[in-house]
Short mmCIF file of C-alpha atoms in Angstrom, two decimals:
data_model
loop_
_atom_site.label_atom_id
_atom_site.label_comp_id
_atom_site.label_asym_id
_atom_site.label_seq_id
_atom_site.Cartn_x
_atom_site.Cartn_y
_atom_site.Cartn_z
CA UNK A 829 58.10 1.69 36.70
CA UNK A 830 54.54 3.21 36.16
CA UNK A 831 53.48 4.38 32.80
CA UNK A 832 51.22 7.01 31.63
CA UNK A 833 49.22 7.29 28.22
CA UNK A 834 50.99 10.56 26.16
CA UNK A 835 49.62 11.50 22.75
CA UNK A 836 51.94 11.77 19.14
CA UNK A 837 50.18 14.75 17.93
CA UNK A 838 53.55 15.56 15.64
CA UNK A 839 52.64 19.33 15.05
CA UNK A 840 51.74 20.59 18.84
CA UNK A 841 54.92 20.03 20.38
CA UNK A 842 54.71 22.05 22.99
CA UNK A 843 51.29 20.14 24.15
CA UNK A 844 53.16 16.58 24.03
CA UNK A 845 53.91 14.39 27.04
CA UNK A 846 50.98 15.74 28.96
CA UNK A 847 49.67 12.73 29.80
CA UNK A 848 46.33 11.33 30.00
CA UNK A 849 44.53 14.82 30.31
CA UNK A 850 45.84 16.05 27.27
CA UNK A 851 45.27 12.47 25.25
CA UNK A 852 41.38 13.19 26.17
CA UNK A 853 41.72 16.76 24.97
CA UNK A 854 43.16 15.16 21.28
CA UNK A 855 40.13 12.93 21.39
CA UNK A 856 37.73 14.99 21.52
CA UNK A 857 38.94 17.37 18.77
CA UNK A 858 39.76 14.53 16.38
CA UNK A 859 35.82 14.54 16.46
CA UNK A 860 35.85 17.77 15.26
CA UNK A 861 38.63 16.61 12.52
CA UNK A 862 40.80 19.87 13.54
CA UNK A 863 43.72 21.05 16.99
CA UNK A 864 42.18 23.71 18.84
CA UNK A 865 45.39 24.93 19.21
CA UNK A 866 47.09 25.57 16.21
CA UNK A 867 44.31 25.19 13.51
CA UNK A 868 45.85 21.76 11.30
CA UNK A 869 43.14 19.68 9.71
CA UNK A 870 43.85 16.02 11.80
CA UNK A 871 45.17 13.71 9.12
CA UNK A 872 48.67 12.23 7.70
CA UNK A 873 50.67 14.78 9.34
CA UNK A 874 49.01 15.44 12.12
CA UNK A 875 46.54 13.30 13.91
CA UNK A 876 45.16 9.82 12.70
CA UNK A 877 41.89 8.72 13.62
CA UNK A 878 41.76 6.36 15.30
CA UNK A 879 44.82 7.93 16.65
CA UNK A 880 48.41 6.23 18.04
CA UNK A 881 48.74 5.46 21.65
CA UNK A 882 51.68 5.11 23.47
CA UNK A 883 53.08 4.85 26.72
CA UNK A 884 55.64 6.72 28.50
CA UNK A 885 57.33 5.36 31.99
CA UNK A 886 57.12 7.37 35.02
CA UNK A 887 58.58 7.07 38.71
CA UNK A 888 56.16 6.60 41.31
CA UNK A 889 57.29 4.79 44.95
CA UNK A 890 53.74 4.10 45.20
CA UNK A 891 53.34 2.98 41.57
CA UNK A 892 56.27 0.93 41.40
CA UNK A 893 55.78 -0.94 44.57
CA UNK A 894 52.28 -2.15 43.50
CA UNK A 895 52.43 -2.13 40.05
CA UNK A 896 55.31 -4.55 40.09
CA UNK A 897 53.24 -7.12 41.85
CA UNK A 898 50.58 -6.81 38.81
CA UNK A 899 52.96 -6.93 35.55
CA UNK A 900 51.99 -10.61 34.81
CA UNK A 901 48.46 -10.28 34.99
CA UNK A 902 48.35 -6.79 33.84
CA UNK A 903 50.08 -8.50 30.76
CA UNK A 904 47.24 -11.11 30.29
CA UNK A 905 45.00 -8.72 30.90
CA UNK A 906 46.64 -6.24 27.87
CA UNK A 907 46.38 -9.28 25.45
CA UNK A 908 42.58 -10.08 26.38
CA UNK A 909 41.60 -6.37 26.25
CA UNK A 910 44.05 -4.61 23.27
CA UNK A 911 42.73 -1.44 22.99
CA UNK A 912 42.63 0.01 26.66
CA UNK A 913 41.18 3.58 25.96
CA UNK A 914 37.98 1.20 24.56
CA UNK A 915 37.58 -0.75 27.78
CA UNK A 916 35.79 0.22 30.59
CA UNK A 917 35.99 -1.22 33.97
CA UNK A 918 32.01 -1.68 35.36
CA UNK A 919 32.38 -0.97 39.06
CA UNK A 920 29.60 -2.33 40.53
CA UNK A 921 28.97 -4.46 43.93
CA UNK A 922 29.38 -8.49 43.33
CA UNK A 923 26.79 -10.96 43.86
CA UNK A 924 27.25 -12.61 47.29
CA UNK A 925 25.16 -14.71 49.55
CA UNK A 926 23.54 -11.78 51.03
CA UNK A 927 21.62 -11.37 48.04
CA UNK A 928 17.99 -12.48 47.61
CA UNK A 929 17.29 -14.32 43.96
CA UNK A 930 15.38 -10.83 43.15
CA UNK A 931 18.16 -8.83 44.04
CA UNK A 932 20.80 -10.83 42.15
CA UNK A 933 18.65 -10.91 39.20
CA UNK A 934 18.34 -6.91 39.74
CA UNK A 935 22.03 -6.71 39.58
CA UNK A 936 22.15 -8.81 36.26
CA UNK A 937 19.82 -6.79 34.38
CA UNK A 938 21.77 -3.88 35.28
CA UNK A 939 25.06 -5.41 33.92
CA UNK A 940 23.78 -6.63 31.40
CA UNK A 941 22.63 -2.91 30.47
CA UNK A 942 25.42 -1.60 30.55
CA UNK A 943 27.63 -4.37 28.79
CA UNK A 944 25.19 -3.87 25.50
CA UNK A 945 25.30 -0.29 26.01
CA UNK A 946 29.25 -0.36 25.17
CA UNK A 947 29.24 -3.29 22.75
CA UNK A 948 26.63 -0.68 21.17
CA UNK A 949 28.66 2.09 20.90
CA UNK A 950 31.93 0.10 19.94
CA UNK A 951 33.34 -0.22 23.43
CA UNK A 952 34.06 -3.49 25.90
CA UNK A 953 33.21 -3.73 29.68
CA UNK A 954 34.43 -6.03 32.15
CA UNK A 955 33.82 -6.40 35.69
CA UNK A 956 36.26 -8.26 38.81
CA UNK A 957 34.46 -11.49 38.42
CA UNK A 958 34.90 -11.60 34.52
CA UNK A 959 38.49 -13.26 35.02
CA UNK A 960 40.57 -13.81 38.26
CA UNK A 961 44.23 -12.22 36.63
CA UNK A 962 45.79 -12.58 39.86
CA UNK A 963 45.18 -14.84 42.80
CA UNK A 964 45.10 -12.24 45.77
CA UNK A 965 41.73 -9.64 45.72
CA UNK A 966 43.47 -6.34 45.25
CA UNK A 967 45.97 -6.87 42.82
CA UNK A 968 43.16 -8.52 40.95
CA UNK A 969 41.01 -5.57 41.03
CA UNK A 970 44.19 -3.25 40.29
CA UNK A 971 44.93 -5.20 37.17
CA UNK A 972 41.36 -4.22 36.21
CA UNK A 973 41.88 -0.58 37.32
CA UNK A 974 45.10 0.18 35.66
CA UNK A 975 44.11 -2.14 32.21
CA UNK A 976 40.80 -0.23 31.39
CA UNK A 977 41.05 3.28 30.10
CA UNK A 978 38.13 4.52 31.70
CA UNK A 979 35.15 3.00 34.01
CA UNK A 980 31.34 3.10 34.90
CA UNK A 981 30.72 3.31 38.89
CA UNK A 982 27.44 2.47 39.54
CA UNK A 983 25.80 3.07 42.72
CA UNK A 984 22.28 0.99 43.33
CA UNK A 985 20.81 0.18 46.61
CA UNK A 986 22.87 -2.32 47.09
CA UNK A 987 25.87 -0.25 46.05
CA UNK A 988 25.30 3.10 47.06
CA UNK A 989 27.38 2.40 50.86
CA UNK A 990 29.57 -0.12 48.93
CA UNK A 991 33.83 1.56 49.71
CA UNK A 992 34.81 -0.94 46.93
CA UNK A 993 33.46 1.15 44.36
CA UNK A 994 34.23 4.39 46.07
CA UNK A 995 37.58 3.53 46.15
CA UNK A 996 38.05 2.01 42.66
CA UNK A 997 36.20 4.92 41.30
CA UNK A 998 38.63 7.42 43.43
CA UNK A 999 41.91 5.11 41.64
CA UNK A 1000 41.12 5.62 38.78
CA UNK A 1001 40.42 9.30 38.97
CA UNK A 1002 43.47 10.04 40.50
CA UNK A 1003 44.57 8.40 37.37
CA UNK A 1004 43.19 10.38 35.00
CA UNK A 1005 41.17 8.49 33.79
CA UNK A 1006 37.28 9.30 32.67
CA UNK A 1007 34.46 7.70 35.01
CA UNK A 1008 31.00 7.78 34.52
CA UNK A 1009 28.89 7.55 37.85
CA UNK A 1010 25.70 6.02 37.28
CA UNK A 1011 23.13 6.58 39.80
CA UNK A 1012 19.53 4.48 40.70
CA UNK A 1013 17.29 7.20 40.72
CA UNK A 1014 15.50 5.76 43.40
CA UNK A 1015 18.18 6.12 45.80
CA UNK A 1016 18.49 9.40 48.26
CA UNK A 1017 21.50 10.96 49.28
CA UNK A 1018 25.13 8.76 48.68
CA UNK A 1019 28.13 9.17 51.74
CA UNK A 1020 30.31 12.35 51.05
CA UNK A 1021 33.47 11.37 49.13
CA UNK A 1022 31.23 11.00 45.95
CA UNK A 1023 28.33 12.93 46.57
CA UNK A 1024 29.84 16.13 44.76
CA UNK A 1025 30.52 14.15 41.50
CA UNK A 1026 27.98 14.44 37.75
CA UNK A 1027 25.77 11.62 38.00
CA UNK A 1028 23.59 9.82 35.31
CA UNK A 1029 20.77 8.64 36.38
CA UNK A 1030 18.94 5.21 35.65
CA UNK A 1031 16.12 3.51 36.89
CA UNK A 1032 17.02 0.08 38.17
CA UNK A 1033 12.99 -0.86 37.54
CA UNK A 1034 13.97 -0.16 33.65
CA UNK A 1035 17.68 -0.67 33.47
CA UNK A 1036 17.53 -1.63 29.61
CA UNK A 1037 16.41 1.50 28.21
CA UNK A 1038 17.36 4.40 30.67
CA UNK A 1039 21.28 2.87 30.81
CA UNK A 1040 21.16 2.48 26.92
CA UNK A 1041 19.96 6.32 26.53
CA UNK A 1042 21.99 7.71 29.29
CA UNK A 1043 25.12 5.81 29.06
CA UNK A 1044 25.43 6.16 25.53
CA UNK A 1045 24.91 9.79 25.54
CA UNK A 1046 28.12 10.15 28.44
CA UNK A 1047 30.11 8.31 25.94
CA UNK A 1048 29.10 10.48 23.03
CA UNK A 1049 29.70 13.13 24.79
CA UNK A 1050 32.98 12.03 26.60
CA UNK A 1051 34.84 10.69 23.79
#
């Protein structure tokens, strides 16, 4: 059985059990400490900040059929990471033996960006290598998809042609989930299936400071 997030705004009833969508609308006016919708001041009887999650079980053949083979190490994964809508999944490509010692080093800088961009800002980030949850490569990866409440693509030269972080990107969207696409402004032009989305840029030659700036003003201004 596949779950989705719903809020427990007690007041808007009519606005409950929308699912994620709606949870990110709640979010962002509990930063303005009042419902767009009916007016209440967020507090005791309406909203709390930080407010409740929950989950609410949905039917999905699709859902079901995968998400069975991940309960165990989407378990382990819940009591590592408790507070899902604070943990983002970095999608970014892995170090391999293709890699030159510059280009690895590259791709640490870069992670480590945006890792001290979150811890910054009060949020975690993981990526696939942080902790094999399940022995086989995609339910691994799927345990990081559906455990994080929102992730960071990031598309670099060695990324930008990279279908692993297409794809995980495209998940997680179709889950309703937020996604921020960061993008190495030295690159040109990425492959079609992402080239319509918002990107924020960063320069891989300064990772540090434009991914701190940038980053943390898509969080601020996501949630």
């Amino acid at each position: 059985m596949g779950k989705i997030l719903v809020s427990n705004c007690t007041e808007c009833t009519k606005f409950q059990e929308m699912g994620h969508d709606y949870d990110h609308l709640l979010y962002k006016m509990a930063k303005k400490g009042k419902c767009d919708y009916c007016g209440a001041i967020f507090g005791n009887t309406h909203l709390e900040k930080p407010y409740n999650w929950s989950y609410k079980s949905i039917s999905s053949p699709f859902l079901d059929k995968h998400l069975s083979g991940i309960a165990s190490s989407l378990e382990e994964f819940n009591h590592d990471f408790t507070n899902p809508e604070k943990t983002a999944f970095i999608m970014m490509k892995l170090p391999d033996d293709s890699f030159t010692p510059r280009e690895k080093e590259a791709n640490k800088h870069i992670l480590d960006a945006i890792t001290f961009t979150l811890i910054k800002n009060g949020f975690d980030g993981v990526r696939a290598d942080h902790k094999h949850y399940h022995s086989d490569l995609l339910p691994n990866v799927m345990t990081y998809m559906e455990g994080c409440g929102f992730g960071i693509a990031v598309f670099d030269e060695r990324g930008k042609n990279n279908p692993n972080v297409s794809f995980e990107a495209g998940y997680m969207l179709s889950s309703s989930k937020e996604v921020c696409f960061l993008k190495d402004i030295h690159l040109g032009a990425l492959h079609a299936d992402v080239i319509s989305k918002l990107y924020v840029d960063f320069d891989s030659k300064n990772p540090q400071v434009s991914i701190e700036q940038n980053l943390s003003k898509w969080l601020n201004d996501t949630f």
